Amino acid sequence: MTETSIPAAHVTSKVTPAEETQSNLLGAADIRRIAAEAGISPTKKLGQNFVIDPGTVRKIVRESGIGSDDLVLEVGPGLGSLTLGILEVGAHLTAVEIDPPLAARLPSTVSEYNRDGANRLNIVNQDALLLQDTNLPAEYGTTDFTLVANLPYNVATPILLTLLERFPHLTRFLVMVQKEVADRLVASPGTKIYGTPSAKLAWYGTAKRAGTIGRNVFWPAPNVDSALVLFTRDKAEARDMNSRASVFDLIDAAFQQRRKTLHAALRQRVGDQAYALSGIDPTRRGETLGIDEFMRLNAAAGRAGE
């Protein structure tokens, strides 16, 4: 898809001071009206479930901790429910939307509900998995920013890991995802749901649950419950970024056969000397290792020449 940047401020018109301070969020009737006027129907393929409850929007924004003049990225703004909530607190926002009709409609919606906010919004019509720093305003490459988003359930984890890898100034996120995905993202070593997403996200920082969201706040209502995940990135110096690819390969191999011992699952990658150097028992399973142990084992394998 060709990336297109659509500054929402371009569609604003002159308004009175009273109008400039007015800000409203979208309810169910607003969402359905906007969708009907634009000829937009939610598609399962793109994981589109639009939030119709202003209270939920304000909860997400509150939990994210963003405020006036903060730099924010939103993925999948849809019809603008969360977009308006982010702009309501005075943040500067770039919204990344894969669906061209939705990206085209969003500027007029923001101008209708929050004229002042339209001047702090930039819209990029792009697949978030293909997003590069050249797609975003320059400040996203120099200033710390926060991701606040209602992510499509089917690609939530790849989007998070991709953005964290490509954008070192993404230091925090608050995302709404499928409850089961949230559980995996925040899982601890040794639990049944701990796996590659848990370990890889831990490479970048610390994630925790920040609340549960019911199905009735969406249109259309999904068949699953949702949850909020709050993440804070560790300082860059805490990780050797040059070893990330090899550590992630080790994680993938360990969980590909998660019921096997490390000795069996990593037979082609890690020899006995590496286990001795790292102090990690080869009879353990990969699901018991935290990210620091995966890093230590990877470093030991490198020193052993494996």
PDB file of C-alpha atoms in Angstrom:
ATOM      1  CA  MET A   1       0.000   0.000   0.000  1.00  0.00           C
ATOM      2  CA  THR A   2       1.248   3.483  -0.826  1.00  0.00           C
ATOM      3  CA  GLU A   3       1.642   5.594   2.288  1.00  0.00           C
ATOM      4  CA  THR A   4      -0.302   8.833   2.284  1.00  0.00           C
ATOM      5  CA  SER A   5      -0.054  11.527   4.920  1.00  0.00           C
ATOM      6  CA  ILE A   6      -3.251  13.488   5.510  1.00  0.00           C
ATOM      7  CA  PRO A   7      -2.852  16.454   7.878  1.00  0.00           C
ATOM      8  CA  ALA A   8      -6.262  16.820   9.474  1.00  0.00           C
ATOM      9  CA  ALA A   9      -5.704  20.523  10.020  1.00  0.00           C
ATOM     10  CA  HIS A  10      -6.077  21.075   6.281  1.00  0.00           C
ATOM     11  CA  VAL A  11      -9.832  20.560   6.534  1.00  0.00           C
ATOM     12  CA  THR A  12     -10.426  22.905   9.446  1.00  0.00           C
ATOM     13  CA  SER A  13     -12.322  26.128   9.016  1.00  0.00           C
ATOM     14  CA  LYS A  14     -12.381  29.342  10.979  1.00  0.00           C
ATOM     15  CA  VAL A  15     -14.266  28.933  14.240  1.00  0.00           C
ATOM     16  CA  THR A  16     -15.119  31.038  17.250  1.00  0.00           C
ATOM     17  CA  PRO A  17     -13.098  30.794  20.523  1.00  0.00           C
ATOM     18  CA  ALA A  18     -16.004  28.959  22.151  1.00  0.00           C
ATOM     19  CA  GLU A  19     -16.025  26.383  19.396  1.00  0.00           C
ATOM     20  CA  GLU A  20     -12.247  25.944  19.616  1.00  0.00           C
ATOM     21  CA  THR A  21     -12.488  24.650  23.182  1.00  0.00           C
ATOM     22  CA  GLN A  22     -15.432  22.347  22.501  1.00  0.00           C
ATOM     23  CA  SER A  23     -14.624  18.646  22.541  1.00  0.00           C
ATOM     24  CA  ASN A  24     -16.969  15.698  22.281  1.00  0.00           C
ATOM     25  CA  LEU A  25     -16.482  11.955  22.052  1.00  0.00           C
ATOM     26  CA  LEU A  26     -18.354   9.491  19.892  1.00  0.00           C
ATOM     27  CA  GLY A  27     -21.260   7.419  21.135  1.00  0.00           C
ATOM     28  CA  ALA A  28     -23.049   4.549  19.420  1.00  0.00           C
ATOM     29  CA  ALA A  29     -25.379   6.815  17.420  1.00  0.00           C
ATOM     30  CA  ASP A  30     -22.453   8.961  16.253  1.00  0.00           C
ATOM     31  CA  ILE A  31     -20.455   5.923  15.140  1.00  0.00           C
ATOM     32  CA  ARG A  32     -23.337   4.484  13.131  1.00  0.00           C
ATOM     33  CA  ARG A  33     -24.141   7.850  11.551  1.00  0.00           C
ATOM     34  CA  ILE A  34     -20.557   8.472  10.489  1.00  0.00           C
ATOM     35  CA  ALA A  35     -20.217   4.944   9.111  1.00  0.00           C
ATOM     36  CA  ALA A  36     -23.470   5.286   7.157  1.00  0.00           C
ATOM     37  CA  GLU A  37     -22.538   8.688   5.720  1.00  0.00           C
ATOM     38  CA  ALA A  38     -19.145   7.391   4.610  1.00  0.00           C
ATOM     39  CA  GLY A  39     -20.485   4.062   3.346  1.00  0.00           C
ATOM     40  CA  ILE A  40     -18.193   2.207   5.735  1.00  0.00           C
ATOM     41  CA  SER A  41     -18.890  -1.258   7.147  1.00  0.00           C
ATOM     42  CA  PRO A  42     -16.584  -2.915   9.704  1.00  0.00           C
ATOM     43  CA  THR A  43     -14.626  -5.781   8.178  1.00  0.00           C
ATOM     44  CA  LYS A  44     -13.487  -8.902   9.996  1.00  0.00           C
ATOM     45  CA  LYS A  45     -10.458  -9.133   7.704  1.00  0.00           C
ATOM     46  CA  LEU A  46      -9.023  -5.912   9.158  1.00  0.00           C
ATOM     47  CA  GLY A  47     -10.185  -6.721  12.680  1.00  0.00           C
ATOM     48  CA  GLN A  48     -12.418  -3.656  12.843  1.00  0.00           C
ATOM     49  CA  ASN A  49     -14.450  -3.294  16.040  1.00  0.00           C
ATOM     50  CA  PHE A  50     -15.216   0.340  16.806  1.00  0.00           C
ATOM     51  CA  VAL A  51     -15.490   1.610  20.386  1.00  0.00           C
ATOM     52  CA  ILE A  52     -18.904   3.201  21.013  1.00  0.00           C
ATOM     53  CA  ASP A  53     -18.546   4.038  24.717  1.00  0.00           C
ATOM     54  CA  PRO A  54     -16.977   7.397  25.689  1.00  0.00           C
ATOM     55  CA  GLY A  55     -16.315   6.123  29.214  1.00  0.00           C
ATOM     56  CA  THR A  56     -14.115   3.344  27.850  1.00  0.00           C
ATOM     57  CA  VAL A  57     -12.225   5.822  25.676  1.00  0.00           C
ATOM     58  CA  ARG A  58     -11.509   8.085  28.635  1.00  0.00           C
ATOM     59  CA  LYS A  59     -10.399   5.072  30.698  1.00  0.00           C
ATOM     60  CA  ILE A  60      -7.874   4.105  28.021  1.00  0.00           C
ATOM     61  CA  VAL A  61      -6.526   7.638  27.789  1.00  0.00           C
ATOM     62  CA  ARG A  62      -6.353   7.964  31.574  1.00  0.00           C
ATOM     63  CA  GLU A  63      -4.469   4.664  31.973  1.00  0.00           C
ATOM     64  CA  SER A  64      -2.011   5.664  29.243  1.00  0.00           C
ATOM     65  CA  GLY A  65      -0.851   8.617  31.308  1.00  0.00           C
ATOM     66  CA  ILE A  66      -0.665  10.983  28.319  1.00  0.00           C
ATOM     67  CA  GLY A  67      -1.401  14.672  28.692  1.00  0.00           C
ATOM     68  CA  SER A  68      -1.086  18.069  27.106  1.00  0.00           C
ATOM     69  CA  ASP A  69       1.640  18.366  24.419  1.00  0.00           C
ATOM     70  CA  ASP A  70       2.675  14.696  24.701  1.00  0.00           C
ATOM     71  CA  LEU A  71       3.623  12.977  21.441  1.00  0.00           C
ATOM     72  CA  VAL A  72       1.340  10.027  20.677  1.00  0.00           C
ATOM     73  CA  LEU A  73       0.990   7.366  17.985  1.00  0.00           C
ATOM     74  CA  GLU A  74      -2.304   5.600  17.354  1.00  0.00           C
ATOM     75  CA  VAL A  75      -2.619   2.497  15.172  1.00  0.00           C
ATOM     76  CA  GLY A  76      -6.039   1.695  13.738  1.00  0.00           C
ATOM     77  CA  PRO A  77      -8.037   4.831  14.599  1.00  0.00           C
ATOM     78  CA  GLY A  78     -11.063   3.529  12.728  1.00  0.00           C
ATOM     79  CA  LEU A  79     -13.895   6.037  12.917  1.00  0.00           C
ATOM     80  CA  GLY A  80     -12.110   8.181  15.492  1.00  0.00           C
ATOM     81  CA  SER A  81     -13.422   7.193  18.930  1.00  0.00           C
ATOM     82  CA  LEU A  82     -10.041   6.909  20.625  1.00  0.00           C
ATOM     83  CA  THR A  83      -8.526   9.580  18.383  1.00  0.00           C
ATOM     84  CA  LEU A  84     -10.879  12.174  19.849  1.00  0.00           C
ATOM     85  CA  GLY A  85     -10.113  10.992  23.375  1.00  0.00           C
ATOM     86  CA  ILE A  86      -6.374  11.403  22.816  1.00  0.00           C
ATOM     87  CA  LEU A  87      -6.800  14.854  21.306  1.00  0.00           C
ATOM     88  CA  GLU A  88      -9.145  15.856  24.134  1.00  0.00           C
ATOM     89  CA  VAL A  89      -6.230  15.904  26.621  1.00  0.00           C
ATOM     90  CA  GLY A  90      -4.104  18.126  24.388  1.00  0.00           C
ATOM     91  CA  ALA A  91      -1.728  15.545  22.907  1.00  0.00           C
ATOM     92  CA  HIS A  92      -0.104  15.755  19.484  1.00  0.00           C
ATOM     93  CA  LEU A  93      -1.144  12.671  17.520  1.00  0.00           C
ATOM     94  CA  THR A  94      -0.222  10.736  14.410  1.00  0.00           C
ATOM     95  CA  ALA A  95      -2.881   8.164  13.535  1.00  0.00           C
ATOM     96  CA  VAL A  96      -1.890   5.263  11.272  1.00  0.00           C
ATOM     97  CA  GLU A  97      -4.823   3.716   9.401  1.00  0.00           C
ATOM     98  CA  ILE A  98      -4.535   0.905   6.843  1.00  0.00           C
ATOM     99  CA  ASP A  99      -8.055   1.332   5.377  1.00  0.00           C
ATOM    100  CA  PRO A 100      -8.147   4.204   2.831  1.00  0.00           C
ATOM    101  CA  PRO A 101     -11.861   5.098   3.320  1.00  0.00           C
ATOM    102  CA  LEU A 102     -11.372   5.327   7.086  1.00  0.00           C
ATOM    103  CA  ALA A 103      -8.201   7.411   6.710  1.00  0.00           C
ATOM    104  CA  ALA A 104     -10.014   9.745   4.322  1.00  0.00           C
ATOM    105  CA  ARG A 105     -13.020  10.179   6.620  1.00  0.00           C
ATOM    106  CA  LEU A 106     -11.145  10.808   9.887  1.00  0.00           C
ATOM    107  CA  PRO A 107     -10.146  14.472   9.277  1.00  0.00           C
ATOM    108  CA  SER A 108     -13.746  15.628   8.848  1.00  0.00           C
ATOM    109  CA  THR A 109     -14.857  13.692  11.947  1.00  0.00           C
ATOM    110  CA  VAL A 110     -12.166  15.302  14.085  1.00  0.00           C
ATOM    111  CA  SER A 111     -12.959  18.743  12.670  1.00  0.00           C
ATOM    112  CA  GLU A 112     -16.635  18.226  13.536  1.00  0.00           C
ATOM    113  CA  TYR A 113     -16.073  17.109  17.121  1.00  0.00           C
ATOM    114  CA  ASN A 114     -12.843  18.862  18.132  1.00  0.00           C
ATOM    115  CA  ARG A 115     -11.762  21.757  15.925  1.00  0.00           C
ATOM    116  CA  ASP A 116      -8.753  22.607  18.051  1.00  0.00           C
ATOM    117  CA  GLY A 117      -7.632  18.968  18.101  1.00  0.00           C
ATOM    118  CA  ALA A 118      -7.607  18.846  14.315  1.00  0.00           C
ATOM    119  CA  ASN A 119      -4.566  21.126  14.380  1.00  0.00           C
ATOM    120  CA  ARG A 120      -2.659  18.532  16.429  1.00  0.00           C
ATOM    121  CA  LEU A 121      -3.486  15.533  14.229  1.00  0.00           C
ATOM    122  CA  ASN A 122      -1.624  13.937  11.348  1.00  0.00           C
ATOM    123  CA  ILE A 123      -3.058  10.910   9.537  1.00  0.00           C
ATOM    124  CA  VAL A 124      -0.985   8.298   7.714  1.00  0.00           C
ATOM    125  CA  ASN A 125      -2.680   5.778   5.408  1.00  0.00           C
ATOM    126  CA  GLN A 126      -0.333   2.838   5.876  1.00  0.00           C
ATOM    127  CA  ASP A 127      -0.051  -0.727   7.161  1.00  0.00           C
ATOM    128  CA  ALA A 128       1.495  -0.431  10.640  1.00  0.00           C
ATOM    129  CA  LEU A 129       3.647  -3.501   9.952  1.00  0.00           C
ATOM    130  CA  LEU A 130       5.281  -1.595   7.093  1.00  0.00           C
ATOM    131  CA  LEU A 131       5.668   1.669   8.998  1.00  0.00           C
ATOM    132  CA  GLN A 132       9.102   3.316   8.855  1.00  0.00           C
ATOM    133  CA  ASP A 133      10.470   6.479  10.418  1.00  0.00           C
ATOM    134  CA  THR A 134      10.154   8.207   7.042  1.00  0.00           C
ATOM    135  CA  ASN A 135       6.359   7.787   7.260  1.00  0.00           C
ATOM    136  CA  LEU A 136       6.131   9.783  10.484  1.00  0.00           C
ATOM    137  CA  PRO A 137       6.799  13.422  11.365  1.00  0.00           C
ATOM    138  CA  ALA A 138      10.457  14.044  12.213  1.00  0.00           C
ATOM    139  CA  GLU A 139       9.876  14.453  15.955  1.00  0.00           C
ATOM    140  CA  TYR A 140       9.054  10.732  16.277  1.00  0.00           C
ATOM    141  CA  GLY A 141      12.723  10.067  15.529  1.00  0.00           C
ATOM    142  CA  THR A 142      14.022  12.435  18.191  1.00  0.00           C
ATOM    143  CA  THR A 143      11.371  12.652  20.932  1.00  0.00           C
ATOM    144  CA  ASP A 144       9.978   9.950  23.221  1.00  0.00           C
ATOM    145  CA  PHE A 145       6.395   9.054  22.343  1.00  0.00           C
ATOM    146  CA  THR A 146       3.560   6.813  23.524  1.00  0.00           C
ATOM    147  CA  LEU A 147       1.485   4.326  21.536  1.00  0.00           C
ATOM    148  CA  VAL A 148      -2.203   4.391  22.499  1.00  0.00           C
ATOM    149  CA  ALA A 149      -4.373   2.094  20.418  1.00  0.00           C
ATOM    150  CA  ASN A 150      -7.235  -0.340  20.063  1.00  0.00           C
ATOM    151  CA  LEU A 151      -5.252  -2.904  18.079  1.00  0.00           C
ATOM    152  CA  PRO A 152      -6.709  -5.388  15.585  1.00  0.00           C
ATOM    153  CA  TYR A 153      -6.736  -8.686  17.455  1.00  0.00           C
ATOM    154  CA  ASN A 154      -5.241 -10.782  14.664  1.00  0.00           C
ATOM    155  CA  VAL A 155      -2.030  -8.739  14.322  1.00  0.00           C
ATOM    156  CA  ALA A 156      -1.624  -7.080  17.738  1.00  0.00           C
ATOM    157  CA  THR A 157       1.552  -8.889  18.798  1.00  0.00           C
ATOM    158  CA  PRO A 158       3.429  -8.472  15.479  1.00  0.00           C
ATOM    159  CA  ILE A 159       2.524  -4.770  15.438  1.00  0.00           C
ATOM    160  CA  LEU A 160       3.850  -4.195  18.955  1.00  0.00           C
ATOM    161  CA  LEU A 161       7.122  -6.056  18.402  1.00  0.00           C
ATOM    162  CA  THR A 162       7.663  -4.421  15.016  1.00  0.00           C
ATOM    163  CA  LEU A 163       7.112  -0.898  16.321  1.00  0.00           C
ATOM    164  CA  LEU A 164       9.354  -1.464  19.344  1.00  0.00           C
ATOM    165  CA  GLU A 165      12.126  -2.719  17.073  1.00  0.00           C
ATOM    166  CA  ARG A 166      11.885   0.130  14.566  1.00  0.00           C
ATOM    167  CA  PHE A 167      11.210   3.070  16.865  1.00  0.00           C
ATOM    168  CA  PRO A 168      13.607   3.379  19.818  1.00  0.00           C
ATOM    169  CA  HIS A 169      11.755   6.493  21.002  1.00  0.00           C
ATOM    170  CA  LEU A 170       8.583   4.458  21.532  1.00  0.00           C
ATOM    171  CA  THR A 171       9.020   4.323  25.297  1.00  0.00           C
ATOM    172  CA  ARG A 172       5.526   3.450  26.462  1.00  0.00           C
ATOM    173  CA  PHE A 173       2.277   1.972  25.238  1.00  0.00           C
ATOM    174  CA  LEU A 174      -1.253   1.413  26.435  1.00  0.00           C
ATOM    175  CA  VAL A 175      -3.117  -0.888  24.070  1.00  0.00           C
ATOM    176  CA  MET A 176      -6.430  -2.677  24.063  1.00  0.00           C
ATOM    177  CA  VAL A 177      -6.137  -6.228  22.746  1.00  0.00           C
ATOM    178  CA  GLN A 178      -7.961  -9.543  23.007  1.00  0.00           C
ATOM    179  CA  LYS A 179      -7.891 -10.729  26.628  1.00  0.00           C
ATOM    180  CA  GLU A 180      -6.023 -13.923  25.767  1.00  0.00           C
ATOM    181  CA  VAL A 181      -3.389 -11.912  23.897  1.00  0.00           C
ATOM    182  CA  ALA A 182      -3.015  -9.592  26.881  1.00  0.00           C
ATOM    183  CA  ASP A 183      -2.533 -12.595  29.166  1.00  0.00           C
ATOM    184  CA  ARG A 184       0.275 -13.896  26.954  1.00  0.00           C
ATOM    185  CA  LEU A 185       1.994 -10.533  26.674  1.00  0.00           C
ATOM    186  CA  VAL A 186       2.269 -10.121  30.447  1.00  0.00           C
ATOM    187  CA  ALA A 187       2.813 -13.798  31.353  1.00  0.00           C
ATOM    188  CA  SER A 188       5.682 -14.805  33.638  1.00  0.00           C
ATOM    189  CA  PRO A 189       8.169 -17.656  33.066  1.00  0.00           C
ATOM    190  CA  GLY A 190       6.914 -21.023  34.236  1.00  0.00           C
ATOM    191  CA  THR A 191       3.242 -20.352  33.515  1.00  0.00           C
ATOM    192  CA  LYS A 192       1.250 -22.237  30.884  1.00  0.00           C
ATOM    193  CA  ILE A 193       0.632 -19.153  28.746  1.00  0.00           C
ATOM    194  CA  TYR A 194       4.220 -17.866  28.835  1.00  0.00           C
ATOM    195  CA  GLY A 195       5.683 -18.041  25.346  1.00  0.00           C
ATOM    196  CA  THR A 196       7.523 -16.190  22.591  1.00  0.00           C
ATOM    197  CA  PRO A 197       5.417 -12.984  22.838  1.00  0.00           C
ATOM    198  CA  SER A 198       5.999 -12.823  26.598  1.00  0.00           C
ATOM    199  CA  ALA A 199       9.764 -13.323  26.336  1.00  0.00           C
ATOM    200  CA  LYS A 200      10.289 -11.022  23.355  1.00  0.00           C
ATOM    201  CA  LEU A 201       8.256  -8.183  24.846  1.00  0.00           C
ATOM    202  CA  ALA A 202      10.262  -8.549  28.069  1.00  0.00           C
ATOM    203  CA  TRP A 203      13.401  -7.870  26.019  1.00  0.00           C
ATOM    204  CA  TYR A 204      12.190  -4.302  25.537  1.00  0.00           C
ATOM    205  CA  GLY A 205      10.685  -3.590  28.937  1.00  0.00           C
ATOM    206  CA  THR A 206       7.950  -4.356  31.449  1.00  0.00           C
ATOM    207  CA  ALA A 207       4.294  -5.059  30.650  1.00  0.00           C
ATOM    208  CA  LYS A 208       1.342  -5.377  32.998  1.00  0.00           C
ATOM    209  CA  ARG A 209      -2.427  -5.655  32.802  1.00  0.00           C
ATOM    210  CA  ALA A 210      -4.256  -2.346  33.198  1.00  0.00           C
ATOM    211  CA  GLY A 211      -7.893  -3.452  33.129  1.00  0.00           C
ATOM    212  CA  THR A 212     -10.497  -5.587  31.386  1.00  0.00           C
ATOM    213  CA  ILE A 213     -12.977  -4.355  28.772  1.00  0.00           C
ATOM    214  CA  GLY A 214     -16.330  -6.028  28.051  1.00  0.00           C
ATOM    215  CA  ARG A 215     -17.742  -6.806  24.618  1.00  0.00           C
ATOM    216  CA  ASN A 216     -20.670  -4.394  24.694  1.00  0.00           C
ATOM    217  CA  VAL A 217     -18.526  -1.275  24.208  1.00  0.00           C
ATOM    218  CA  PHE A 218     -17.809  -2.227  20.586  1.00  0.00           C
ATOM    219  CA  TRP A 219     -19.652  -2.135  17.289  1.00  0.00           C
ATOM    220  CA  PRO A 220     -19.860  -4.799  16.111  1.00  0.00           C
ATOM    221  CA  ALA A 221     -19.451  -6.655  19.388  1.00  0.00           C
ATOM    222  CA  PRO A 222     -16.573  -9.196  19.193  1.00  0.00           C
ATOM    223  CA  ASN A 223     -16.890 -12.767  20.404  1.00  0.00           C
ATOM    224  CA  VAL A 224     -14.159 -12.265  22.986  1.00  0.00           C
ATOM    225  CA  ASP A 225     -13.402  -9.954  25.881  1.00  0.00           C
ATOM    226  CA  SER A 226     -10.639  -7.373  25.693  1.00  0.00           C
ATOM    227  CA  ALA A 227      -7.978  -6.153  28.096  1.00  0.00           C
ATOM    228  CA  LEU A 228      -5.588  -3.253  28.467  1.00  0.00           C
ATOM    229  CA  VAL A 229      -1.822  -3.753  28.531  1.00  0.00           C
ATOM    230  CA  LEU A 230       0.481  -1.033  29.843  1.00  0.00           C
ATOM    231  CA  PHE A 231       4.133  -1.239  28.835  1.00  0.00           C
ATOM    232  CA  THR A 232       7.191   0.783  29.850  1.00  0.00           C
ATOM    233  CA  ARG A 233      10.418   0.461  27.898  1.00  0.00           C
ATOM    234  CA  ASP A 234      13.682  -0.172  29.738  1.00  0.00           C
ATOM    235  CA  LYS A 235      16.617   2.125  29.110  1.00  0.00           C
ATOM    236  CA  ALA A 236      18.441   1.232  25.903  1.00  0.00           C
ATOM    237  CA  GLU A 237      21.704   0.530  27.694  1.00  0.00           C
ATOM    238  CA  ALA A 238      20.045  -2.348  29.580  1.00  0.00           C
ATOM    239  CA  ARG A 239      20.152  -4.497  26.431  1.00  0.00           C
ATOM    240  CA  ASP A 240      22.809  -5.264  23.838  1.00  0.00           C
ATOM    241  CA  MET A 241      20.701  -4.463  20.778  1.00  0.00           C
ATOM    242  CA  ASN A 242      23.244  -6.143  18.494  1.00  0.00           C
ATOM    243  CA  SER A 243      22.334  -9.502  20.025  1.00  0.00           C
ATOM    244  CA  ARG A 244      18.562  -9.105  19.717  1.00  0.00           C
ATOM    245  CA  ALA A 245      18.199 -11.157  16.531  1.00  0.00           C
ATOM    246  CA  SER A 246      20.185 -14.110  17.906  1.00  0.00           C
ATOM    247  CA  VAL A 247      18.369 -14.009  21.249  1.00  0.00           C
ATOM    248  CA  PHE A 248      15.002 -13.962  19.474  1.00  0.00           C
ATOM    249  CA  ASP A 249      16.089 -16.904  17.298  1.00  0.00           C
ATOM    250  CA  LEU A 250      16.982 -18.800  20.476  1.00  0.00           C
ATOM    251  CA  ILE A 251      13.561 -17.988  21.977  1.00  0.00           C
ATOM    252  CA  ASP A 252      11.796 -19.173  18.824  1.00  0.00           C
ATOM    253  CA  ALA A 253      13.711 -22.452  18.842  1.00  0.00           C
ATOM    254  CA  ALA A 254      13.078 -23.055  22.547  1.00  0.00           C
ATOM    255  CA  PHE A 255       9.320 -22.587  22.204  1.00  0.00           C
ATOM    256  CA  GLN A 256       8.954 -24.385  18.903  1.00  0.00           C
ATOM    257  CA  GLN A 257       9.201 -27.599  20.914  1.00  0.00           C
ATOM    258  CA  ARG A 258       8.231 -26.224  24.299  1.00  0.00           C
ATOM    259  CA  ARG A 259       7.711 -29.588  25.991  1.00  0.00           C
ATOM    260  CA  LYS A 260      11.287 -30.629  25.243  1.00  0.00           C
ATOM    261  CA  THR A 261      14.259 -29.822  27.446  1.00  0.00           C
ATOM    262  CA  LEU A 262      16.618 -27.070  26.381  1.00  0.00           C
ATOM    263  CA  HIS A 263      19.239 -29.695  25.564  1.00  0.00           C
ATOM    264  CA  ALA A 264      16.875 -31.368  23.113  1.00  0.00           C
ATOM    265  CA  ALA A 265      15.160 -28.284  21.676  1.00  0.00           C
ATOM    266  CA  LEU A 266      18.398 -26.340  21.162  1.00  0.00           C
ATOM    267  CA  ARG A 267      20.574 -29.258  20.121  1.00  0.00           C
ATOM    268  CA  GLN A 268      21.628 -27.567  16.878  1.00  0.00           C
ATOM    269  CA  ARG A 269      22.357 -24.219  18.537  1.00  0.00           C
ATOM    270  CA  VAL A 270      23.708 -24.686  22.038  1.00  0.00           C
ATOM    271  CA  GLY A 271      26.340 -27.140  23.231  1.00  0.00           C
ATOM    272  CA  ASP A 272      27.219 -28.435  26.661  1.00  0.00           C
ATOM    273  CA  GLN A 273      29.939 -25.833  27.194  1.00  0.00           C
ATOM    274  CA  ALA A 274      27.419 -22.973  26.853  1.00  0.00           C
ATOM    275  CA  TYR A 275      25.203 -24.438  29.575  1.00  0.00           C
ATOM    276  CA  ALA A 276      28.223 -24.705  31.847  1.00  0.00           C
ATOM    277  CA  LEU A 277      29.314 -21.130  31.113  1.00  0.00           C
ATOM    278  CA  SER A 278      25.814 -19.711  31.633  1.00  0.00           C
ATOM    279  CA  GLY A 279      24.984 -21.774  34.693  1.00  0.00           C
ATOM    280  CA  ILE A 280      21.688 -22.847  33.153  1.00  0.00           C
ATOM    281  CA  ASP A 281      20.552 -26.429  33.613  1.00  0.00           C
ATOM    282  CA  PRO A 282      20.093 -28.060  30.162  1.00  0.00           C
ATOM    283  CA  THR A 283      17.304 -30.264  31.519  1.00  0.00           C
ATOM    284  CA  ARG A 284      15.075 -27.220  32.033  1.00  0.00           C
ATOM    285  CA  ARG A 285      12.419 -26.318  29.473  1.00  0.00           C
ATOM    286  CA  GLY A 286      12.392 -23.074  27.547  1.00  0.00           C
ATOM    287  CA  GLU A 287       9.127 -22.024  29.165  1.00  0.00           C
ATOM    288  CA  THR A 288      10.951 -21.663  32.500  1.00  0.00           C
ATOM    289  CA  LEU A 289      13.560 -19.160  31.268  1.00  0.00           C
ATOM    290  CA  GLY A 290      13.188 -15.417  31.687  1.00  0.00           C
ATOM    291  CA  ILE A 291      14.611 -12.982  29.164  1.00  0.00           C
ATOM    292  CA  ASP A 292      17.804 -12.434  31.163  1.00  0.00           C
ATOM    293  CA  GLU A 293      18.474 -16.180  31.123  1.00  0.00           C
ATOM    294  CA  PHE A 294      17.867 -16.388  27.378  1.00  0.00           C
ATOM    295  CA  MET A 295      20.349 -13.548  26.964  1.00  0.00           C
ATOM    296  CA  ARG A 296      22.898 -15.249  29.204  1.00  0.00           C
ATOM    297  CA  LEU A 297      22.568 -18.549  27.357  1.00  0.00           C
ATOM    298  CA  ASN A 298      22.903 -16.799  23.998  1.00  0.00           C
ATOM    299  CA  ALA A 299      26.017 -14.956  25.131  1.00  0.00           C
ATOM    300  CA  ALA A 300      27.524 -18.174  26.469  1.00  0.00           C
ATOM    301  CA  ALA A 301      26.883 -19.939  23.173  1.00  0.00           C
ATOM    302  CA  GLY A 302      28.680 -17.087  21.420  1.00  0.00           C
ATOM    303  CA  ARG A 303      31.688 -17.346  23.724  1.00  0.00           C
ATOM    304  CA  ALA A 304      31.769 -21.105  23.170  1.00  0.00           C
ATOM    305  CA  GLY A 305      31.844 -20.501  19.406  1.00  0.00           C
ATOM    306  CA  GLU A 306      28.509 -22.219  18.766  1.00  0.00           C
TER     307      GLU A 306
END
